[in-house]
Amino acid sequence: LLPPGSGCCGKMAVRKDAPSLPDFDVLKRLARDQLVYLLEQLPGKKDLFIEADLMSPLDRIANVSILKQHDVEKLYKLDNKPVVGVSDQLCFLVRPRISSVKHVAEIVNADKADGRLRKYKIIFTPQKFYMCETVLEEEGIFGDVTIDEWDFYLLPLDDDLISMELPEFFRDYFLEGDHRWMCTVAKALHVLHSLFGPFSKTYGIGRCAKMTYQLWKEIVADTESELKPRQAEIGQVFFIDRGAAA
């Protein structure tokens, strides 16, 4: 991703007249504000269960003190070990994985077996898939939980480096031919386009790059009327497949 007029990316020598980098910290602020909003949809004291590989990214967005300001009493890592929250409200922050949904179901069904009444909320990030709702129905807890999505698409790691934090993408797409994450990537691109664009030029290499571009252009066409004219901070975008870069 290149600022308009620049010819390089990364920690290289920069011309004195080169434009400044976009403020990617705005991505953190937007993600934090949305997460706080979702937590407040479960008013009152609550325990928060977090999927293990979300703990580090979450800490960059909203640390423990911020979570506690919004009535999170205790934090738990969601793993295969049995954990019993102390609150009457449990919130689960998970990726859209079948294994994670089944583990949540075990906790809810254990409460039901013990006759304990609690409120449950599942926040899927960056989005939920239809299979998640199917598993909830199969496990008999679909009517016992509320479901939301945390649109956490991009995590700034440095001034000029951002990550999608999608550990399954390479395996799912390049090894198993599963295209379910393509729309997620296109939505992430649209976030950049909305905040730092419009992009003046786009270039791509590879089939995955082409699919991402096409999905993104469909999103742009659907939302074009909502975008306000602004000065572009990112002028050129390059889509390069993992295999093409090898």
Short mmCIF file of C-alpha atoms in Angstrom, two decimals:
data_model
loop_
_atom_site.label_atom_id
_atom_site.label_comp_id
_atom_site.label_asym_id
_atom_site.label_seq_id
_atom_site.Cartn_x
_atom_site.Cartn_y
_atom_site.Cartn_z
CA LEU A 1 0.00 0.00 0.00
CA LEU A 2 1.67 3.21 -1.16
CA PRO A 3 0.89 6.82 -0.30
CA PRO A 4 0.15 8.95 -3.38
CA GLY A 5 3.36 9.94 -5.12
CA SER A 6 5.60 7.48 -3.27
CA GLY A 7 7.57 4.79 -5.00
CA CYS A 8 8.45 2.46 -2.13
CA CYS A 9 7.08 0.93 1.01
CA GLY A 10 8.69 0.04 4.33
CA LYS A 11 11.66 1.30 6.34
CA MET A 12 13.68 2.55 3.38
CA ALA A 13 15.22 5.90 2.59
CA VAL A 14 12.44 8.48 2.22
CA ARG A 15 12.56 11.58 0.08
CA LYS A 16 12.19 14.83 1.98
CA ASP A 17 9.19 15.75 -0.14
CA ALA A 18 7.53 12.33 0.30
CA PRO A 19 3.99 12.41 1.76
CA SER A 20 3.54 11.32 5.35
CA LEU A 21 2.19 7.85 6.12
CA PRO A 22 -1.52 7.40 6.91
CA ASP A 23 -2.47 7.32 10.57
CA PHE A 24 -3.20 3.61 10.88
CA ASP A 25 -3.92 4.03 14.60
CA VAL A 26 -7.42 5.05 13.54
CA LEU A 27 -7.97 1.34 12.78
CA LYS A 28 -7.28 0.53 16.43
CA ARG A 29 -9.63 3.22 17.65
CA LEU A 30 -12.46 2.07 15.41
CA ALA A 31 -11.99 -1.57 16.45
CA ARG A 32 -11.89 -0.61 20.13
CA ASP A 33 -15.01 1.53 19.89
CA GLN A 34 -16.96 -1.24 18.18
CA LEU A 35 -15.85 -3.84 20.72
CA VAL A 36 -16.86 -1.57 23.60
CA TYR A 37 -20.25 -1.06 21.95
CA LEU A 38 -20.76 -4.83 21.63
CA LEU A 39 -19.78 -5.43 25.26
CA GLU A 40 -22.21 -2.78 26.41
CA GLN A 41 -25.01 -4.63 24.62
CA LEU A 42 -24.72 -7.04 27.55
CA PRO A 43 -25.19 -4.48 30.35
CA GLY A 44 -23.87 -5.20 33.82
CA LYS A 45 -21.05 -7.32 35.17
CA LYS A 46 -19.83 -10.07 32.85
CA ASP A 47 -17.01 -12.58 32.37
CA LEU A 48 -15.19 -12.54 29.05
CA PHE A 49 -13.84 -15.73 27.47
CA ILE A 50 -11.25 -15.05 24.76
CA GLU A 51 -9.96 -17.49 22.18
CA ALA A 52 -6.24 -18.09 22.77
CA ASP A 53 -4.91 -16.65 19.49
CA LEU A 54 -7.03 -13.51 19.91
CA MET A 55 -5.49 -12.54 23.24
CA SER A 56 -2.39 -10.87 21.81
CA PRO A 57 -4.23 -8.90 19.07
CA LEU A 58 -6.90 -7.89 21.59
CA ASP A 59 -4.28 -6.52 23.97
CA ARG A 60 -3.12 -4.14 21.21
CA ILE A 61 -6.69 -2.89 20.78
CA ALA A 62 -8.22 -2.88 24.26
CA ASN A 63 -6.15 -3.80 27.31
CA VAL A 64 -7.48 -5.21 30.56
CA SER A 65 -8.09 -1.81 32.15
CA ILE A 66 -10.29 -0.73 29.23
CA LEU A 67 -12.27 -3.97 29.39
CA LYS A 68 -12.81 -3.58 33.13
CA GLN A 69 -14.11 -0.05 32.58
CA HIS A 70 -16.94 -1.68 30.67
CA ASP A 71 -18.00 -4.16 33.35
CA VAL A 72 -15.76 -7.11 32.42
CA GLU A 73 -15.10 -8.71 35.81
CA LYS A 74 -12.87 -11.63 34.85
CA LEU A 75 -11.00 -12.71 31.73
CA TYR A 76 -10.55 -16.35 30.74
CA LYS A 77 -8.67 -18.00 27.91
CA LEU A 78 -11.06 -20.22 26.01
CA ASP A 79 -9.39 -23.60 25.66
CA ASN A 80 -10.30 -27.23 26.21
CA LYS A 81 -10.01 -26.96 29.99
CA PRO A 82 -13.27 -26.67 31.93
CA VAL A 83 -13.77 -23.12 33.21
CA VAL A 84 -16.73 -21.94 35.24
CA GLY A 85 -17.29 -18.19 35.16
CA VAL A 86 -18.48 -16.52 38.35
CA SER A 87 -20.73 -13.95 36.70
CA ASP A 88 -24.35 -14.42 35.69
CA GLN A 89 -23.41 -13.14 32.24
CA LEU A 90 -20.82 -14.78 30.00
CA CYS A 91 -19.42 -13.25 26.82
CA PHE A 92 -17.31 -15.25 24.35
CA LEU A 93 -14.93 -13.59 21.88
CA VAL A 94 -14.06 -16.23 19.29
CA ARG A 95 -13.13 -16.88 15.70
CA PRO A 96 -15.76 -18.59 13.51
CA ARG A 97 -14.44 -22.10 14.17
CA ILE A 98 -16.55 -25.20 14.75
CA SER A 99 -14.29 -26.28 17.63
CA SER A 100 -14.75 -22.94 19.40
CA VAL A 101 -18.54 -23.00 18.99
CA LYS A 102 -18.68 -26.54 20.36
CA HIS A 103 -16.63 -25.53 23.39
CA VAL A 104 -19.01 -22.64 24.09
CA ALA A 105 -21.89 -25.11 23.76
CA GLU A 106 -20.27 -27.37 26.37
CA ILE A 107 -20.16 -24.49 28.85
CA VAL A 108 -23.77 -23.48 28.18
CA ASN A 109 -25.08 -27.05 28.31
CA ALA A 110 -23.18 -27.70 31.55
CA ASP A 111 -24.98 -24.73 33.09
CA LYS A 112 -28.33 -26.01 31.83
CA ALA A 113 -27.63 -29.44 33.30
CA ASP A 114 -26.87 -27.81 36.67
CA GLY A 115 -30.03 -25.70 36.48
CA ARG A 116 -28.03 -22.45 36.41
CA LEU A 117 -29.59 -19.55 34.50
CA ARG A 118 -27.22 -17.11 32.83
CA LYS A 119 -27.10 -14.82 29.82
CA TYR A 120 -24.67 -15.71 27.03
CA LYS A 121 -23.30 -13.64 24.18
CA ILE A 122 -20.99 -14.85 21.40
CA ILE A 123 -18.97 -12.28 19.48
CA PHE A 124 -17.47 -13.73 16.31
CA THR A 125 -14.50 -11.98 14.73
CA PRO A 126 -13.95 -10.86 12.06
CA GLN A 127 -17.32 -12.35 11.04
CA LYS A 128 -19.58 -15.32 11.63
CA PHE A 129 -20.20 -18.07 9.11
CA TYR A 130 -23.43 -19.97 8.53
CA MET A 131 -21.80 -23.13 9.86
CA CYS A 132 -21.46 -21.46 13.29
CA GLU A 133 -25.22 -21.05 13.60
CA THR A 134 -25.72 -24.60 12.34
CA VAL A 135 -23.50 -25.97 15.12
CA LEU A 136 -25.35 -23.89 17.72
CA GLU A 137 -28.60 -25.44 16.54
CA GLU A 138 -27.15 -28.96 16.55
CA GLU A 139 -25.84 -28.46 20.10
CA GLY A 140 -29.26 -27.21 21.24
CA ILE A 141 -28.21 -23.75 22.41
CA PHE A 142 -29.15 -21.50 19.49
CA GLY A 143 -32.02 -19.97 21.46
CA ASP A 144 -29.90 -19.55 24.59
CA VAL A 145 -27.28 -17.18 23.16
CA THR A 146 -27.16 -13.86 21.39
CA ILE A 147 -24.76 -13.47 18.48
CA ASP A 148 -22.76 -10.50 17.20
CA GLU A 149 -19.85 -9.81 14.90
CA TRP A 150 -16.75 -7.74 15.68
CA ASP A 151 -15.56 -6.37 12.33
CA PHE A 152 -11.90 -6.54 13.37
CA TYR A 153 -10.28 -6.74 9.95
CA LEU A 154 -6.92 -4.97 10.32
CA LEU A 155 -4.35 -4.69 13.11
CA PRO A 156 -1.59 -2.05 12.86
CA LEU A 157 1.75 -3.59 13.89
CA ASP A 158 3.92 -0.59 13.03
CA ASP A 159 3.68 2.81 11.37
CA ASP A 160 3.74 1.19 7.92
CA LEU A 161 2.67 -2.38 8.61
CA ILE A 162 -0.82 -3.78 9.15
CA SER A 163 -1.99 -7.38 9.49
CA MET A 164 -5.31 -9.12 8.95
CA GLU A 165 -4.55 -11.71 11.65
CA LEU A 166 -6.19 -14.56 9.72
CA PRO A 167 -4.11 -17.65 10.60
CA GLU A 168 -6.38 -20.00 8.62
CA PHE A 169 -6.33 -18.11 5.35
CA PHE A 170 -3.26 -19.70 3.75
CA ARG A 171 -4.31 -23.25 4.64
CA ASP A 172 -7.96 -22.78 3.71
CA TYR A 173 -7.44 -21.03 0.39
CA PHE A 174 -4.13 -22.28 -1.00
CA LEU A 175 -4.15 -25.83 0.39
CA GLU A 176 -7.84 -26.73 0.67
CA GLY A 177 -9.37 -24.46 -1.99
CA ASP A 178 -11.80 -22.94 0.51
CA HIS A 179 -12.84 -19.42 -0.54
CA ARG A 180 -14.77 -18.47 2.61
CA TRP A 181 -12.26 -15.79 3.68
CA MET A 182 -12.24 -13.96 0.35
CA CYS A 183 -15.11 -11.67 1.29
CA THR A 184 -13.37 -10.88 4.59
CA VAL A 185 -10.24 -9.76 2.71
CA ALA A 186 -12.35 -7.65 0.32
CA LYS A 187 -14.09 -5.99 3.29
CA ALA A 188 -10.73 -5.23 4.89
CA LEU A 189 -9.59 -3.64 1.65
CA HIS A 190 -12.76 -1.57 1.58
CA VAL A 191 -12.03 -0.31 5.10
CA LEU A 192 -8.69 1.02 3.83
CA HIS A 193 -10.35 2.44 0.73
CA SER A 194 -12.98 4.22 2.84
CA LEU A 195 -10.56 5.64 5.40
CA PHE A 196 -7.44 6.37 3.35
CA GLY A 197 -8.49 6.26 -0.30
CA PRO A 198 -9.85 6.51 -2.86
CA PHE A 199 -7.19 4.38 -4.55
CA SER A 200 -6.06 5.85 -7.85
CA LYS A 201 -4.45 2.67 -9.22
CA THR A 202 -4.61 -1.02 -8.36
CA TYR A 203 -2.36 -3.82 -9.59
CA GLY A 204 -2.65 -7.57 -9.05
CA ILE A 205 -0.80 -10.82 -9.62
CA GLY A 206 -2.52 -14.18 -9.17
CA ARG A 207 -5.97 -15.73 -9.05
CA CYS A 208 -6.58 -14.87 -5.40
CA ALA A 209 -5.63 -11.25 -6.10
CA LYS A 210 -8.12 -11.11 -8.97
CA MET A 211 -10.95 -12.56 -6.87
CA THR A 212 -10.24 -10.12 -4.05
CA TYR A 213 -10.27 -7.20 -6.47
CA GLN A 214 -13.57 -8.26 -8.03
CA LEU A 215 -15.28 -8.73 -4.66
CA TRP A 216 -13.95 -5.39 -3.44
CA LYS A 217 -15.22 -3.59 -6.57
CA GLU A 218 -18.67 -5.06 -5.92
CA ILE A 219 -18.60 -3.61 -2.40
CA VAL A 220 -17.47 -0.24 -3.77
CA ALA A 221 -20.34 -0.24 -6.28
CA ASP A 222 -22.85 -0.97 -3.51
CA THR A 223 -21.54 1.74 -1.16
CA GLU A 224 -20.24 4.39 -3.56
CA SER A 225 -23.01 6.84 -2.70
CA GLU A 226 -22.06 6.66 0.99
CA LEU A 227 -18.42 7.70 0.48
CA LYS A 228 -17.56 11.37 0.89
CA PRO A 229 -14.96 13.01 -1.40
CA ARG A 230 -11.59 13.26 0.34
CA GLN A 231 -7.88 13.61 -0.29
CA ALA A 232 -6.34 10.16 -0.82
CA GLU A 233 -3.65 9.06 1.62
CA ILE A 234 -3.06 5.74 -0.18
CA GLY A 235 -2.77 6.09 -3.92
CA GLN A 236 -1.64 2.71 -5.22
CA VAL A 237 -2.48 -0.83 -4.11
CA PHE A 238 -0.71 -4.04 -5.10
CA PHE A 239 -2.39 -7.45 -4.74
CA ILE A 240 0.16 -10.28 -4.85
CA ASP A 241 -0.68 -13.93 -4.27
CA ARG A 242 1.50 -15.82 -1.81
CA GLY A 243 2.55 -18.27 -4.53
CA ALA A 244 3.35 -15.49 -7.01
CA ALA A 245 5.69 -13.85 -4.52
CA ALA A 246 7.74 -17.01 -4.02
#
